[in-house]
PDB file of C-alpha atoms in Angstrom:
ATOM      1  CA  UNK C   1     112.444 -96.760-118.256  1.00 88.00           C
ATOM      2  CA  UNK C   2     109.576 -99.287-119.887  1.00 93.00           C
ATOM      3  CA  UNK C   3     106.484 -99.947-119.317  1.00 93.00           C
ATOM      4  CA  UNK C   4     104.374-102.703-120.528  1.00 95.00           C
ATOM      5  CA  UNK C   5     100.680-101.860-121.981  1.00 96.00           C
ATOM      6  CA  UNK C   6      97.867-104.320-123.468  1.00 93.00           C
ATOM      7  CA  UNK C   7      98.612-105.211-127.069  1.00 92.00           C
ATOM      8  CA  UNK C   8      96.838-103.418-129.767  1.00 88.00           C
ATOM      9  CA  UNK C   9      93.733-105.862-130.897  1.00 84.00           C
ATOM     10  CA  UNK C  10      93.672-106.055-134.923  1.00 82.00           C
ATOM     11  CA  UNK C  11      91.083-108.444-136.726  1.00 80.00           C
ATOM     12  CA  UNK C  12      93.379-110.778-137.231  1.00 81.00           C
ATOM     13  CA  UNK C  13      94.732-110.890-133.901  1.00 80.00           C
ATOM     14  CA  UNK C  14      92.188-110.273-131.539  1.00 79.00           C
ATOM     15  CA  UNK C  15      94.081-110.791-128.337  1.00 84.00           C
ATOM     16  CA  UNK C  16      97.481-109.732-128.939  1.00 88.00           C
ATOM     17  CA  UNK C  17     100.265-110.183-126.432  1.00 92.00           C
ATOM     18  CA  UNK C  18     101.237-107.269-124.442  1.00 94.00           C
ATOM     19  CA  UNK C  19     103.859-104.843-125.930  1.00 94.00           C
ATOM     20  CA  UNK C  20     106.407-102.702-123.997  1.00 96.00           C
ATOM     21  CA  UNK C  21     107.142 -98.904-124.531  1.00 96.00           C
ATOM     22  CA  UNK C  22     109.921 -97.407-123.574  1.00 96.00           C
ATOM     23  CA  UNK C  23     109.897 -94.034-121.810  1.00 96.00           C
ATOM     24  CA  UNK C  24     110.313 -90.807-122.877  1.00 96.00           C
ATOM     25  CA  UNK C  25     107.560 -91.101-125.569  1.00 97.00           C
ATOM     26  CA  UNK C  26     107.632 -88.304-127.878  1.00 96.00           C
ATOM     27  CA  UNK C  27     104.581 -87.693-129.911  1.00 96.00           C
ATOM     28  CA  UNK C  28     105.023 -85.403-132.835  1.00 95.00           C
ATOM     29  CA  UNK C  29     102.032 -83.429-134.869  1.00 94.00           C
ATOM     30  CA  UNK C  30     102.019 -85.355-138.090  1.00 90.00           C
ATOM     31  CA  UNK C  31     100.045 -85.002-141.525  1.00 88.00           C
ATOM     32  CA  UNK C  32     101.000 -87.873-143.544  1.00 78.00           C
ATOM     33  CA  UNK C  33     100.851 -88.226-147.310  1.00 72.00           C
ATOM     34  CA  UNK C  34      97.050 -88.391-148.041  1.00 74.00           C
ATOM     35  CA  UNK C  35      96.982 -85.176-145.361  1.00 75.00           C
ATOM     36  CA  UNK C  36      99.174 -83.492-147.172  1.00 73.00           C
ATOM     37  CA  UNK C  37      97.697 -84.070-151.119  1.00 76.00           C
ATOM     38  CA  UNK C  38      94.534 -83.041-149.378  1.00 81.00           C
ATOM     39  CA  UNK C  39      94.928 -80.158-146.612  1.00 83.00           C
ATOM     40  CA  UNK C  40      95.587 -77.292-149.275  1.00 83.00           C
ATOM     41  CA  UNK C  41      92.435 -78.129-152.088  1.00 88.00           C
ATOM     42  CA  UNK C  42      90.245 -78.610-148.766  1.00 85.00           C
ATOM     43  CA  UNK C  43      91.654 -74.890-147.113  1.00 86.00           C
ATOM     44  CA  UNK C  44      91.408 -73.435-150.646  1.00 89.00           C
ATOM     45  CA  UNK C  45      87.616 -74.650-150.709  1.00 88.00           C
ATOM     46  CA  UNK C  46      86.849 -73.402-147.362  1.00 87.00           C
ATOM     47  CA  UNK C  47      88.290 -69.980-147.948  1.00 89.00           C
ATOM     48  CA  UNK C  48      86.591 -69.543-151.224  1.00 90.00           C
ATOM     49  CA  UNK C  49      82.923 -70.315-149.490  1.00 87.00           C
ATOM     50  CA  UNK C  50      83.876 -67.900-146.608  1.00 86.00           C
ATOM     51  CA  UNK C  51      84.580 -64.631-149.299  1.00 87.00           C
ATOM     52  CA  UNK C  52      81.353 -65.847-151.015  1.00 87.00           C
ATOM     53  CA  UNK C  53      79.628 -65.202-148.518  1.00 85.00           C
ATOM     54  CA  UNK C  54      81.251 -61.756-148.286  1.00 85.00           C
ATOM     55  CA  UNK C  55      80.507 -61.365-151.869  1.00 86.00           C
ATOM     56  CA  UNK C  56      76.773 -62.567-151.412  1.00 83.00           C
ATOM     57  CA  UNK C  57      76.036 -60.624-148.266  1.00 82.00           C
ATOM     58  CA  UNK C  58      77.442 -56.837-150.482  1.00 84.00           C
ATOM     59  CA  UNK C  59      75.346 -58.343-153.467  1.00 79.00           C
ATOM     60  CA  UNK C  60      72.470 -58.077-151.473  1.00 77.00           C
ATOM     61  CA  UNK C  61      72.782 -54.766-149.766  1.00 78.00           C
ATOM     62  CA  UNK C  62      73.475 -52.927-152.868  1.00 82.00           C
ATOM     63  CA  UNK C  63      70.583 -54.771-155.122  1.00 77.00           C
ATOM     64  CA  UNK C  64      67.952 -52.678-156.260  1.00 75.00           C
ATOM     65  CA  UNK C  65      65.628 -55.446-155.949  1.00 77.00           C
ATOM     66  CA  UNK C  66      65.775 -59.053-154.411  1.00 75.00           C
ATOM     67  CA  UNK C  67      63.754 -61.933-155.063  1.00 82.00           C
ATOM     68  CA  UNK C  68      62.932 -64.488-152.424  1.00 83.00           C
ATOM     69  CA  UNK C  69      65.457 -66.934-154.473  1.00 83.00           C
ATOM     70  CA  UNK C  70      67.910 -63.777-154.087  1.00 80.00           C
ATOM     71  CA  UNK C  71      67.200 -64.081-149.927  1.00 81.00           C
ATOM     72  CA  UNK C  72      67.478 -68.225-149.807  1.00 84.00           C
ATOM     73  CA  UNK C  73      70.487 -67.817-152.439  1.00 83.00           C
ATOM     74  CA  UNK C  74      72.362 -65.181-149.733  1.00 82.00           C
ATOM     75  CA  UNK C  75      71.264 -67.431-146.459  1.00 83.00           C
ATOM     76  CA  UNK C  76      72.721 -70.858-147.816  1.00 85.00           C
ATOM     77  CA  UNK C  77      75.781 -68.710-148.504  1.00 86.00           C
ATOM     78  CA  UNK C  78      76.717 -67.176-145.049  1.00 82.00           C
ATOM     79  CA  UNK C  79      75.221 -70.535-143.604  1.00 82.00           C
ATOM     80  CA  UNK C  80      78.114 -72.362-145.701  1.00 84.00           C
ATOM     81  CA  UNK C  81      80.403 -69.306-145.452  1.00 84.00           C
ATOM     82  CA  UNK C  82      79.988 -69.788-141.214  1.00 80.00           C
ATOM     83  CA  UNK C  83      80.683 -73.398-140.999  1.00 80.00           C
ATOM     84  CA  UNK C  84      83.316 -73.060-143.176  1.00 86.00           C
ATOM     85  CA  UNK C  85      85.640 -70.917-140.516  1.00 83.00           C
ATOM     86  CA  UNK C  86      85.445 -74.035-138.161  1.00 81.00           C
ATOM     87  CA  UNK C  87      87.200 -75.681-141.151  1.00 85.00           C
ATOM     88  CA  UNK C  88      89.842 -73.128-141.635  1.00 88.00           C
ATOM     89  CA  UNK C  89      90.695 -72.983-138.480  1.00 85.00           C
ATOM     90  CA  UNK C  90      91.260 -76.938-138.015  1.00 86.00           C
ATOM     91  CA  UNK C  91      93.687 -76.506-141.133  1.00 89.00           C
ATOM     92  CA  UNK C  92      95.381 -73.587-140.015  1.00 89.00           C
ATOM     93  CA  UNK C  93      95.862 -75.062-136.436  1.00 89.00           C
ATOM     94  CA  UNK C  94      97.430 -78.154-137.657  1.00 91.00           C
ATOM     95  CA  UNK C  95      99.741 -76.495-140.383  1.00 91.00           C
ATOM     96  CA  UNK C  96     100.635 -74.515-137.138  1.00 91.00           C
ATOM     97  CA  UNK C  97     100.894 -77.109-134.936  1.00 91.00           C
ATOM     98  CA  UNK C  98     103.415 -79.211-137.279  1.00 90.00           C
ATOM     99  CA  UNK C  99     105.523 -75.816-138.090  1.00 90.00           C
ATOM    100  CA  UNK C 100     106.098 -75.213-134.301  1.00 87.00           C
ATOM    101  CA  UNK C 101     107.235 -79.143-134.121  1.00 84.00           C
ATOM    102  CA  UNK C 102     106.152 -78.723-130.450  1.00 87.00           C
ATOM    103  CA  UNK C 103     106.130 -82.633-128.930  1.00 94.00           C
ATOM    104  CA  UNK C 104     103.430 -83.943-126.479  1.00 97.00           C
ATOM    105  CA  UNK C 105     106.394 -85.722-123.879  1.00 98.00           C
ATOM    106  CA  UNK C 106     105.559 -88.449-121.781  1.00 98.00           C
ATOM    107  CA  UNK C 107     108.400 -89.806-119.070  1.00 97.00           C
ATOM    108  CA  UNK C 108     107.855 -91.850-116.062  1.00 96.00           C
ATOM    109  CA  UNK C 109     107.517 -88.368-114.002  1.00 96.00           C
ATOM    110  CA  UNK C 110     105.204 -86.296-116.003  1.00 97.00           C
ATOM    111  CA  UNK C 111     103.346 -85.131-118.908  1.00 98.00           C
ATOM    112  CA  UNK C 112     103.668 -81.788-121.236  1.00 97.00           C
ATOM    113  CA  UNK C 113     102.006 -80.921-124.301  1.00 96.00           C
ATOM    114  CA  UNK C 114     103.773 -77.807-126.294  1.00 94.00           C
ATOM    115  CA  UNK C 115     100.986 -77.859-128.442  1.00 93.00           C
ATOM    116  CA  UNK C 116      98.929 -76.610-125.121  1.00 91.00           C
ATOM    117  CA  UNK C 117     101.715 -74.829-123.823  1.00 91.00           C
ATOM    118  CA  UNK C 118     101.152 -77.816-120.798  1.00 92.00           C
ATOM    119  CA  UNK C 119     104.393 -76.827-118.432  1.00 94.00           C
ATOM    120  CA  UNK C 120     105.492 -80.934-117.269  1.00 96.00           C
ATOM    121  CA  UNK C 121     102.125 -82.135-115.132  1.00 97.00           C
ATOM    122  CA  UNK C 122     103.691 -84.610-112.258  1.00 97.00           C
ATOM    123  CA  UNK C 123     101.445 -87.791-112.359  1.00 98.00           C
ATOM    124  CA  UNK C 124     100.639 -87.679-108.839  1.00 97.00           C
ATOM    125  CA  UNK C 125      98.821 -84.075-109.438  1.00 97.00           C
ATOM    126  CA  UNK C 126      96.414 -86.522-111.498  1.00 97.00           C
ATOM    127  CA  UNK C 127      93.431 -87.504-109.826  1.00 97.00           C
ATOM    128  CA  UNK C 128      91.766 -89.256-112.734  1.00 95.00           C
ATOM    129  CA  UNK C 129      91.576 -89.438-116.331  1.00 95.00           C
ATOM    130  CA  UNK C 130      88.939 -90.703-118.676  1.00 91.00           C
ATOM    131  CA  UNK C 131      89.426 -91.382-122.313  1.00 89.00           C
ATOM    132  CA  UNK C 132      87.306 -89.582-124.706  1.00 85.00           C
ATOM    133  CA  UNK C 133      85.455 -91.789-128.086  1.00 84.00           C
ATOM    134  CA  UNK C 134      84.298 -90.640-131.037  1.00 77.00           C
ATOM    135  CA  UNK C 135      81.081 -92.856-130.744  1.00 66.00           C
ATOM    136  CA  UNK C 136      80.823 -95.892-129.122  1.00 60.00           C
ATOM    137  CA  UNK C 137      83.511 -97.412-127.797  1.00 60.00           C
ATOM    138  CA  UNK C 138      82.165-100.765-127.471  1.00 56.00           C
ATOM    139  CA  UNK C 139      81.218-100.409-131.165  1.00 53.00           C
ATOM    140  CA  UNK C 140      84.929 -99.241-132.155  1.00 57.00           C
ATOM    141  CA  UNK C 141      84.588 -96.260-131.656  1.00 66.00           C
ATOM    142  CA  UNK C 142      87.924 -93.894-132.631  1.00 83.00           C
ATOM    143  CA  UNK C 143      90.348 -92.354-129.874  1.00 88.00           C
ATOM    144  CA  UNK C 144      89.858 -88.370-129.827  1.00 88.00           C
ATOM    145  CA  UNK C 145      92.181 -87.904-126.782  1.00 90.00           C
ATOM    146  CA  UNK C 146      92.028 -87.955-123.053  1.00 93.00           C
ATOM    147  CA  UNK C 147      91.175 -85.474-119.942  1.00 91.00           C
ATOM    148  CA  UNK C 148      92.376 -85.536-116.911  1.00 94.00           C
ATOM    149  CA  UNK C 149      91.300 -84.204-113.392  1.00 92.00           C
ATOM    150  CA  UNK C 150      93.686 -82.547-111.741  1.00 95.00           C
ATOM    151  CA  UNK C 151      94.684 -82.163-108.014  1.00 95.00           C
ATOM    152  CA  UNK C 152      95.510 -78.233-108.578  1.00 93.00           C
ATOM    153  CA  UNK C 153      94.877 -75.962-111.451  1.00 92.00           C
ATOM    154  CA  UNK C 154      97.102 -75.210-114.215  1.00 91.00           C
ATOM    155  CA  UNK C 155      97.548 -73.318-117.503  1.00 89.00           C
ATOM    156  CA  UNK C 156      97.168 -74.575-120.770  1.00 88.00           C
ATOM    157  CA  UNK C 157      95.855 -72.948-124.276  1.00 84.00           C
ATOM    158  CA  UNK C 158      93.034 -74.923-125.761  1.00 80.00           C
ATOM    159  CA  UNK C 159      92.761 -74.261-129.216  1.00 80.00           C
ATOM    160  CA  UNK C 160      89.069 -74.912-130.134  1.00 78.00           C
ATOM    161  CA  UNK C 161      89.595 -75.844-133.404  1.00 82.00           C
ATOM    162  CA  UNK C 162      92.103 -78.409-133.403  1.00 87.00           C
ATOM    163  CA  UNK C 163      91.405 -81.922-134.446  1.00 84.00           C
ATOM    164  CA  UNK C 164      90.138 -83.815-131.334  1.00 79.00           C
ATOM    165  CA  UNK C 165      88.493 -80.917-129.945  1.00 76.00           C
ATOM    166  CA  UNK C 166      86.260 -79.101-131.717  1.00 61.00           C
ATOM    167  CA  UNK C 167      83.653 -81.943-131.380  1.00 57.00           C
ATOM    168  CA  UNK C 168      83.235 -81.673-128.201  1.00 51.00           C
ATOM    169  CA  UNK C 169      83.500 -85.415-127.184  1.00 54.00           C
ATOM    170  CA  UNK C 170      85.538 -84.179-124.367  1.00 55.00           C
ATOM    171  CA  UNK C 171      83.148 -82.226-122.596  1.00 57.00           C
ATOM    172  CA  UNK C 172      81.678 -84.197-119.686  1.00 56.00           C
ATOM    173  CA  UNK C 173      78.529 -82.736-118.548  1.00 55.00           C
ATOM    174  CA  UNK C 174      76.957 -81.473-115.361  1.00 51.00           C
ATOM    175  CA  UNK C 175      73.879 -82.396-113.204  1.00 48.00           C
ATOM    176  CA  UNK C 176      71.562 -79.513-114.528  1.00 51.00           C
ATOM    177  CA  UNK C 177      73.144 -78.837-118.031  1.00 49.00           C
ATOM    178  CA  UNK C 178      70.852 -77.251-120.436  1.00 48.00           C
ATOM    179  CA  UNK C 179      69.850 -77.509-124.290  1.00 46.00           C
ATOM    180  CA  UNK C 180      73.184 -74.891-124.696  1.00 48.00           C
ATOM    181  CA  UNK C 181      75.276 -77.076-122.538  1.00 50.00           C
ATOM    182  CA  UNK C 182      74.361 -80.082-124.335  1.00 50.00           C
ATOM    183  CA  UNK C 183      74.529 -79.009-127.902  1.00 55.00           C
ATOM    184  CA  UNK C 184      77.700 -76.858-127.440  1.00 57.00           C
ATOM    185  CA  UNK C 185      79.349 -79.039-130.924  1.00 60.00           C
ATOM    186  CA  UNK C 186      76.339 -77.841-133.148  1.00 63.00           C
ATOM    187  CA  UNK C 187      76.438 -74.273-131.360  1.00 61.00           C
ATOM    188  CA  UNK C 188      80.236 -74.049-131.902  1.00 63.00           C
ATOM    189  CA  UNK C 189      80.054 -74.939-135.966  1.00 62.00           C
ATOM    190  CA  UNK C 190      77.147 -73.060-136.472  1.00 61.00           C
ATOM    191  CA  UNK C 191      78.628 -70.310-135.180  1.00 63.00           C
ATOM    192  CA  UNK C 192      82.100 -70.701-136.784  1.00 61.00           C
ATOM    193  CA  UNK C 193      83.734 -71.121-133.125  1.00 60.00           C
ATOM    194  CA  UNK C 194      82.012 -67.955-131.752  1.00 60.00           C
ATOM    195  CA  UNK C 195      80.362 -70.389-129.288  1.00 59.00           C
ATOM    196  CA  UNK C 196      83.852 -72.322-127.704  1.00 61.00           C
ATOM    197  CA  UNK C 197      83.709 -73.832-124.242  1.00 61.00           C
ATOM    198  CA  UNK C 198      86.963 -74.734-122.683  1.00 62.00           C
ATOM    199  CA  UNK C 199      88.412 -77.167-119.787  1.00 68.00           C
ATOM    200  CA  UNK C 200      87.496 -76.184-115.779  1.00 72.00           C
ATOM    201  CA  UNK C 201      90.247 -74.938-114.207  1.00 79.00           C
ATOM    202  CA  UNK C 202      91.309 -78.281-112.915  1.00 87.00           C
ATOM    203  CA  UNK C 203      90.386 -79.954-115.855  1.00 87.00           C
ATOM    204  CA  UNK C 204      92.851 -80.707-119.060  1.00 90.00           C
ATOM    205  CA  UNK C 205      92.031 -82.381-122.367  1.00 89.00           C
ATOM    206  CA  UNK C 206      94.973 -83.761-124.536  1.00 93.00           C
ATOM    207  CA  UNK C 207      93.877 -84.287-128.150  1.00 92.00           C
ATOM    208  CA  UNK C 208      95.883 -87.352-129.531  1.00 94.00           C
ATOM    209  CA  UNK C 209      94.553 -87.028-133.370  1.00 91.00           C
ATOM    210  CA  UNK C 210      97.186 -86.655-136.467  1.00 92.00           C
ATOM    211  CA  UNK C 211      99.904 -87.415-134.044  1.00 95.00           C
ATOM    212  CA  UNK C 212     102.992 -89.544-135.235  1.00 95.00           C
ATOM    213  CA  UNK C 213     102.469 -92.297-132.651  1.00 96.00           C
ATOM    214  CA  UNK C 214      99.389 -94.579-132.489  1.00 95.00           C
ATOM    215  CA  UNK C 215      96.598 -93.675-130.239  1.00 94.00           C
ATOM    216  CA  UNK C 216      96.530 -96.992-128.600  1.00 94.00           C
ATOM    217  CA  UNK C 217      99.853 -96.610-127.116  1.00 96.00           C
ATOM    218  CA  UNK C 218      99.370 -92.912-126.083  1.00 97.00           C
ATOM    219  CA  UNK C 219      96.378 -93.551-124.146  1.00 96.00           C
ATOM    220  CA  UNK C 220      97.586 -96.957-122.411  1.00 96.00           C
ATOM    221  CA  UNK C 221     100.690 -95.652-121.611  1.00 97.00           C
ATOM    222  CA  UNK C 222      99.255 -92.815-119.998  1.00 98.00           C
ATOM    223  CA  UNK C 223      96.645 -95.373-117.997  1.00 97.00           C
ATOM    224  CA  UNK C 224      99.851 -97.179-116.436  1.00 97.00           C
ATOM    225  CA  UNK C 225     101.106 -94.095-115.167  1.00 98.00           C
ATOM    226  CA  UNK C 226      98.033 -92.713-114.029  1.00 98.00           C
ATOM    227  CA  UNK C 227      97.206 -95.912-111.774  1.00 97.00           C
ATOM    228  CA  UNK C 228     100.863 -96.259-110.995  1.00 96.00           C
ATOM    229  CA  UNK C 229     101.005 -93.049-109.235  1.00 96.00           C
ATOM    230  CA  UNK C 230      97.190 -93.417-107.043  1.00 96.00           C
ATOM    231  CA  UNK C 231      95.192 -91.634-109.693  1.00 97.00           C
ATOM    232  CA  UNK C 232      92.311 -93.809-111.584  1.00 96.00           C
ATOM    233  CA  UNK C 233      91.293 -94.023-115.423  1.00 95.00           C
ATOM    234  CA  UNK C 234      87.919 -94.380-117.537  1.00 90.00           C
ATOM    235  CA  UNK C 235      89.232 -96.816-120.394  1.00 84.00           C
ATOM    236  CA  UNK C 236      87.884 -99.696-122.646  1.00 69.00           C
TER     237      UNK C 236
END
Protein backbone atom coordinates (compact mmCIF):
# COMPACT_ATOMS: atom_id res chain seq x y z
CA UNK A 1 0.00 0.00 0.00
CA UNK A 2 1.09 3.99 -0.44
CA UNK A 3 0.16 6.79 0.83
CA UNK A 4 0.89 10.24 -0.23
CA UNK A 5 2.04 12.94 2.57
CA UNK A 6 3.00 16.83 2.16
CA UNK A 7 6.55 17.22 0.93
CA UNK A 8 9.22 18.00 3.36
CA UNK A 9 9.80 22.06 3.14
CA UNK A 10 13.76 22.77 2.94
CA UNK A 11 15.07 26.47 2.45
CA UNK A 12 15.57 26.02 -0.79
CA UNK A 13 12.40 24.53 -1.60
CA UNK A 14 9.86 25.92 0.43
CA UNK A 15 6.83 24.25 -1.03
CA UNK A 16 7.87 20.97 -2.14
CA UNK A 17 5.62 18.63 -4.07
CA UNK A 18 4.02 15.91 -2.21
CA UNK A 19 5.98 12.61 -1.78
CA UNK A 20 4.52 9.06 -1.47
CA UNK A 21 5.49 6.37 1.19
CA UNK A 22 4.96 3.13 0.82
CA UNK A 23 3.53 0.99 3.62
CA UNK A 24 4.93 -1.05 5.99
CA UNK A 25 7.30 1.72 7.29
CA UNK A 26 9.86 0.38 9.48
CA UNK A 27 11.62 2.77 11.71
CA UNK A 28 14.78 1.51 13.26
CA UNK A 29 16.69 3.08 16.56
CA UNK A 30 19.69 4.62 14.93
CA UNK A 31 22.93 6.49 16.29
CA UNK A 32 24.76 7.63 13.35
CA UNK A 33 28.44 8.46 13.08
CA UNK A 34 28.77 11.73 15.13
CA UNK A 35 26.41 9.59 17.84
CA UNK A 36 28.59 7.10 17.91
CA UNK A 37 32.29 9.16 18.21
CA UNK A 38 30.35 10.90 20.92
CA UNK A 39 27.93 8.56 23.10
CA UNK A 40 30.90 6.75 25.00
CA UNK A 41 33.30 10.16 26.08
CA UNK A 42 29.74 11.76 27.02
CA UNK A 43 28.60 8.27 29.27
CA UNK A 44 32.21 8.12 30.53
CA UNK A 45 31.78 11.89 31.73
CA UNK A 46 28.51 11.34 33.26
CA UNK A 47 29.56 8.30 35.21
CA UNK A 48 32.67 9.87 36.48
CA UNK A 49 30.52 13.05 38.01
CA UNK A 50 27.99 10.51 39.48
CA UNK A 51 31.04 8.44 41.69
CA UNK A 52 32.30 11.98 42.53
CA UNK A 53 29.72 12.67 44.10
CA UNK A 54 29.97 9.35 45.98
CA UNK A 55 33.49 10.22 46.66
CA UNK A 56 32.55 13.87 47.84
CA UNK A 57 29.54 12.93 49.92
CA UNK A 58 32.24 9.93 52.15
CA UNK A 59 34.84 12.89 52.07
CA UNK A 60 32.61 14.80 53.99
CA UNK A 61 31.26 12.42 56.55
CA UNK A 62 34.58 11.23 57.58
CA UNK A 63 36.35 14.93 57.71
CA UNK A 64 37.42 16.02 60.91
CA UNK A 65 36.61 19.44 60.01
CA UNK A 66 34.76 21.17 57.01
CA UNK A 67 34.93 24.54 55.82
CA UNK A 68 32.00 26.31 54.26
CA UNK A 69 34.04 25.94 50.77
CA UNK A 70 34.20 22.10 51.93
CA UNK A 71 29.99 22.28 52.18
CA UNK A 72 29.50 24.41 48.64
CA UNK A 73 32.45 22.09 47.18
CA UNK A 74 30.20 18.70 48.30
CA UNK A 75 26.64 20.43 47.16
CA UNK A 76 27.80 21.39 43.50
CA UNK A 77 28.99 17.78 43.47
CA UNK A 78 25.80 15.68 44.25
CA UNK A 79 23.90 18.61 42.40
CA UNK A 80 26.10 17.60 39.20
CA UNK A 81 26.37 13.97 40.37
CA UNK A 82 22.08 14.00 40.30
CA UNK A 83 21.60 15.47 36.96
CA UNK A 84 24.04 13.44 35.67
CA UNK A 85 21.84 9.97 36.13
CA UNK A 86 19.20 11.59 33.74
CA UNK A 87 22.17 11.52 31.33
CA UNK A 88 23.16 7.99 31.87
CA UNK A 89 20.13 6.78 31.56
CA UNK A 90 19.35 8.52 28.02
CA UNK A 91 22.72 6.73 26.90
CA UNK A 92 22.06 3.54 28.33
CA UNK A 93 18.42 3.51 26.92
CA UNK A 94 19.49 4.17 23.46
CA UNK A 95 22.58 1.72 23.43
CA UNK A 96 19.64 -0.57 24.59
CA UNK A 97 17.24 0.40 22.37
CA UNK A 98 19.61 -0.12 19.15
CA UNK A 99 20.95 -3.66 20.68
CA UNK A 100 17.31 -4.98 20.92
CA UNK A 101 16.87 -3.68 17.06
CA UNK A 102 13.17 -3.55 18.10
CA UNK A 103 11.29 -1.50 14.96
CA UNK A 104 8.47 1.10 15.50
CA UNK A 105 6.02 -0.64 12.39
CA UNK A 106 3.60 1.31 10.69
CA UNK A 107 1.07 -0.58 7.99
CA UNK A 108 -2.16 0.61 6.70
CA UNK A 109 -3.91 -1.38 9.78
CA UNK A 110 -1.96 -0.42 12.77
CA UNK A 111 0.85 0.82 14.73
CA UNK A 112 3.50 -1.04 17.23
CA UNK A 113 6.46 0.23 18.83
CA UNK A 114 8.90 -2.71 20.31
CA UNK A 115 10.75 -0.13 21.84
CA UNK A 116 7.37 0.37 24.11
CA UNK A 117 6.53 -3.08 23.98
CA UNK A 118 3.20 -1.33 21.93
CA UNK A 119 1.27 -4.84 20.91
CA UNK A 120 -0.17 -3.54 16.95
CA UNK A 121 -2.73 -0.42 17.96
CA UNK A 122 -5.66 -0.66 15.09
CA UNK A 123 -6.08 2.99 13.80
CA UNK A 124 -9.64 3.10 14.42
CA UNK A 125 -8.88 2.59 18.40
CA UNK A 126 -7.31 6.22 17.76
CA UNK A 127 -9.36 8.97 18.72
CA UNK A 128 -6.81 11.71 18.19
CA UNK A 129 -3.28 12.46 18.08
CA UNK A 130 -1.34 15.63 18.53
CA UNK A 131 2.25 16.12 17.62
CA UNK A 132 4.58 17.13 20.26
CA UNK A 133 7.53 20.35 19.46
CA UNK A 134 10.45 21.03 21.01
CA UNK A 135 9.63 24.86 21.07
CA UNK A 136 7.71 26.58 18.78
CA UNK A 137 6.52 25.10 16.01
CA UNK A 138 5.74 28.06 14.06
CA UNK A 139 9.34 29.12 14.82
CA UNK A 140 10.80 25.58 13.61
CA UNK A 141 10.56 24.09 16.25
CA UNK A 142 12.08 20.17 16.23
CA UNK A 143 9.73 16.95 16.14
CA UNK A 144 10.02 15.07 19.67
CA UNK A 145 7.28 12.51 18.77
CA UNK A 146 3.56 12.16 18.89
CA UNK A 147 0.63 11.01 21.47
CA UNK A 148 -2.26 9.66 20.79
CA UNK A 149 -5.72 9.29 22.57
CA UNK A 150 -6.97 6.19 22.57
CA UNK A 151 -10.52 4.66 22.38
CA UNK A 152 -9.51 1.82 25.10
CA UNK A 153 -6.51 1.43 27.26
CA UNK A 154 -3.48 -0.43 26.53
CA UNK A 155 0.00 -1.42 27.75
CA UNK A 156 3.08 0.05 26.88
CA UNK A 157 6.58 0.66 28.89
CA UNK A 158 7.58 4.27 28.88
CA UNK A 159 11.04 4.58 29.51
CA UNK A 160 11.52 8.07 31.10
CA UNK A 161 14.72 8.62 29.97
CA UNK A 162 14.73 8.05 26.42
CA UNK A 163 15.36 10.76 23.94
CA UNK A 164 11.97 12.45 23.19
CA UNK A 165 10.71 11.94 26.54
CA UNK A 166 12.41 12.95 29.27
CA UNK A 167 11.55 16.64 28.47
CA UNK A 168 8.39 16.39 29.00
CA UNK A 169 7.05 18.17 25.81
CA UNK A 170 4.58 15.43 25.70
CA UNK A 171 2.77 16.01 28.71
CA UNK A 172 -0.44 17.93 28.01
CA UNK A 173 -1.74 19.50 31.05
CA UNK A 174 -4.94 19.62 33.05
CA UNK A 175 -7.47 22.34 34.12
CA UNK A 176 -6.11 22.75 37.79
CA UNK A 177 -2.42 21.56 37.35
CA UNK A 178 -0.11 22.84 39.92
CA UNK A 179 3.58 24.32 40.21
CA UNK A 180 4.56 20.18 40.41
CA UNK A 181 2.42 19.44 37.46
CA UNK A 182 3.83 22.14 35.50
CA UNK A 183 7.48 21.88 36.21
CA UNK A 184 7.54 18.02 36.14
CA UNK A 185 10.95 18.40 33.34
CA UNK A 186 12.97 20.46 36.01
CA UNK A 187 11.54 18.10 38.90
CA UNK A 188 12.48 14.97 36.87
CA UNK A 189 16.40 16.18 36.17
CA UNK A 190 16.79 17.53 39.37
CA UNK A 191 15.92 14.58 40.79
CA UNK A 192 17.82 12.21 38.43
CA UNK A 193 14.31 10.63 37.21
CA UNK A 194 13.08 10.03 40.82
CA UNK A 195 10.25 12.42 39.84
CA UNK A 196 8.84 10.48 36.27
CA UNK A 197 5.26 10.99 35.20
CA UNK A 198 3.95 8.66 32.61
CA UNK A 199 0.99 8.48 29.85
CA UNK A 200 -2.97 8.12 31.26
CA UNK A 201 -4.14 4.97 30.72
CA UNK A 202 -5.63 5.84 27.40
CA UNK A 203 -2.97 7.94 26.51
CA UNK A 204 0.38 6.81 24.41
CA UNK A 205 3.41 8.88 23.45
CA UNK A 206 5.72 7.58 20.58
CA UNK A 207 9.14 9.26 20.71
CA UNK A 208 10.42 9.57 17.02
CA UNK A 209 14.12 10.98 17.98
CA UNK A 210 17.48 9.06 16.70
CA UNK A 211 15.28 6.96 14.55
CA UNK A 212 16.57 5.84 11.01
CA UNK A 213 13.69 7.48 9.12
CA UNK A 214 13.01 11.26 9.04
CA UNK A 215 10.59 12.70 11.44
CA UNK A 216 8.65 14.42 8.81
CA UNK A 217 7.54 11.31 7.23
CA UNK A 218 6.82 9.45 10.54
CA UNK A 219 4.55 11.98 11.79
CA UNK A 220 2.62 12.71 8.35
CA UNK A 221 2.26 9.34 7.63
CA UNK A 222 0.79 8.66 10.81
CA UNK A 223 -1.69 11.97 10.27
CA UNK A 224 -3.09 10.19 6.98
CA UNK A 225 -3.93 7.24 8.79
CA UNK A 226 -5.23 8.78 11.72
CA UNK A 227 -7.85 10.97 9.64
CA UNK A 228 -8.29 8.11 7.25
CA UNK A 229 -9.72 5.92 9.82
CA UNK A 230 -12.30 8.92 11.78
CA UNK A 231 -9.71 9.88 14.33
CA UNK A 232 -8.33 13.71 14.19
CA UNK A 233 -4.64 15.18 14.52
CA UNK A 234 -2.92 18.40 16.14
CA UNK A 235 -0.19 19.12 13.34
CA UNK A 236 1.63 22.16 11.72
Amino acid sequence: MRIEIPGEPKLWQPVPPPQTVSLPLEARTRIGVLGGLLILPVLGVALGMVFGAAIMIQFLATAETVSPSDVVAVLLAVFGGVTSVTVVGAVVTLLADRWRNAPLVIDAGSIRDGRLRLAPVPWSDVAHAWVVYKGSPVGGGDIEGIGFELRKPVFACHEPYRLGVFGFHWWRGQPGDTWINREYAALFIFTGGLVRRHPRDNEVYIPLRALSVRRHVLVHTIAALVRQHGGSVDIL
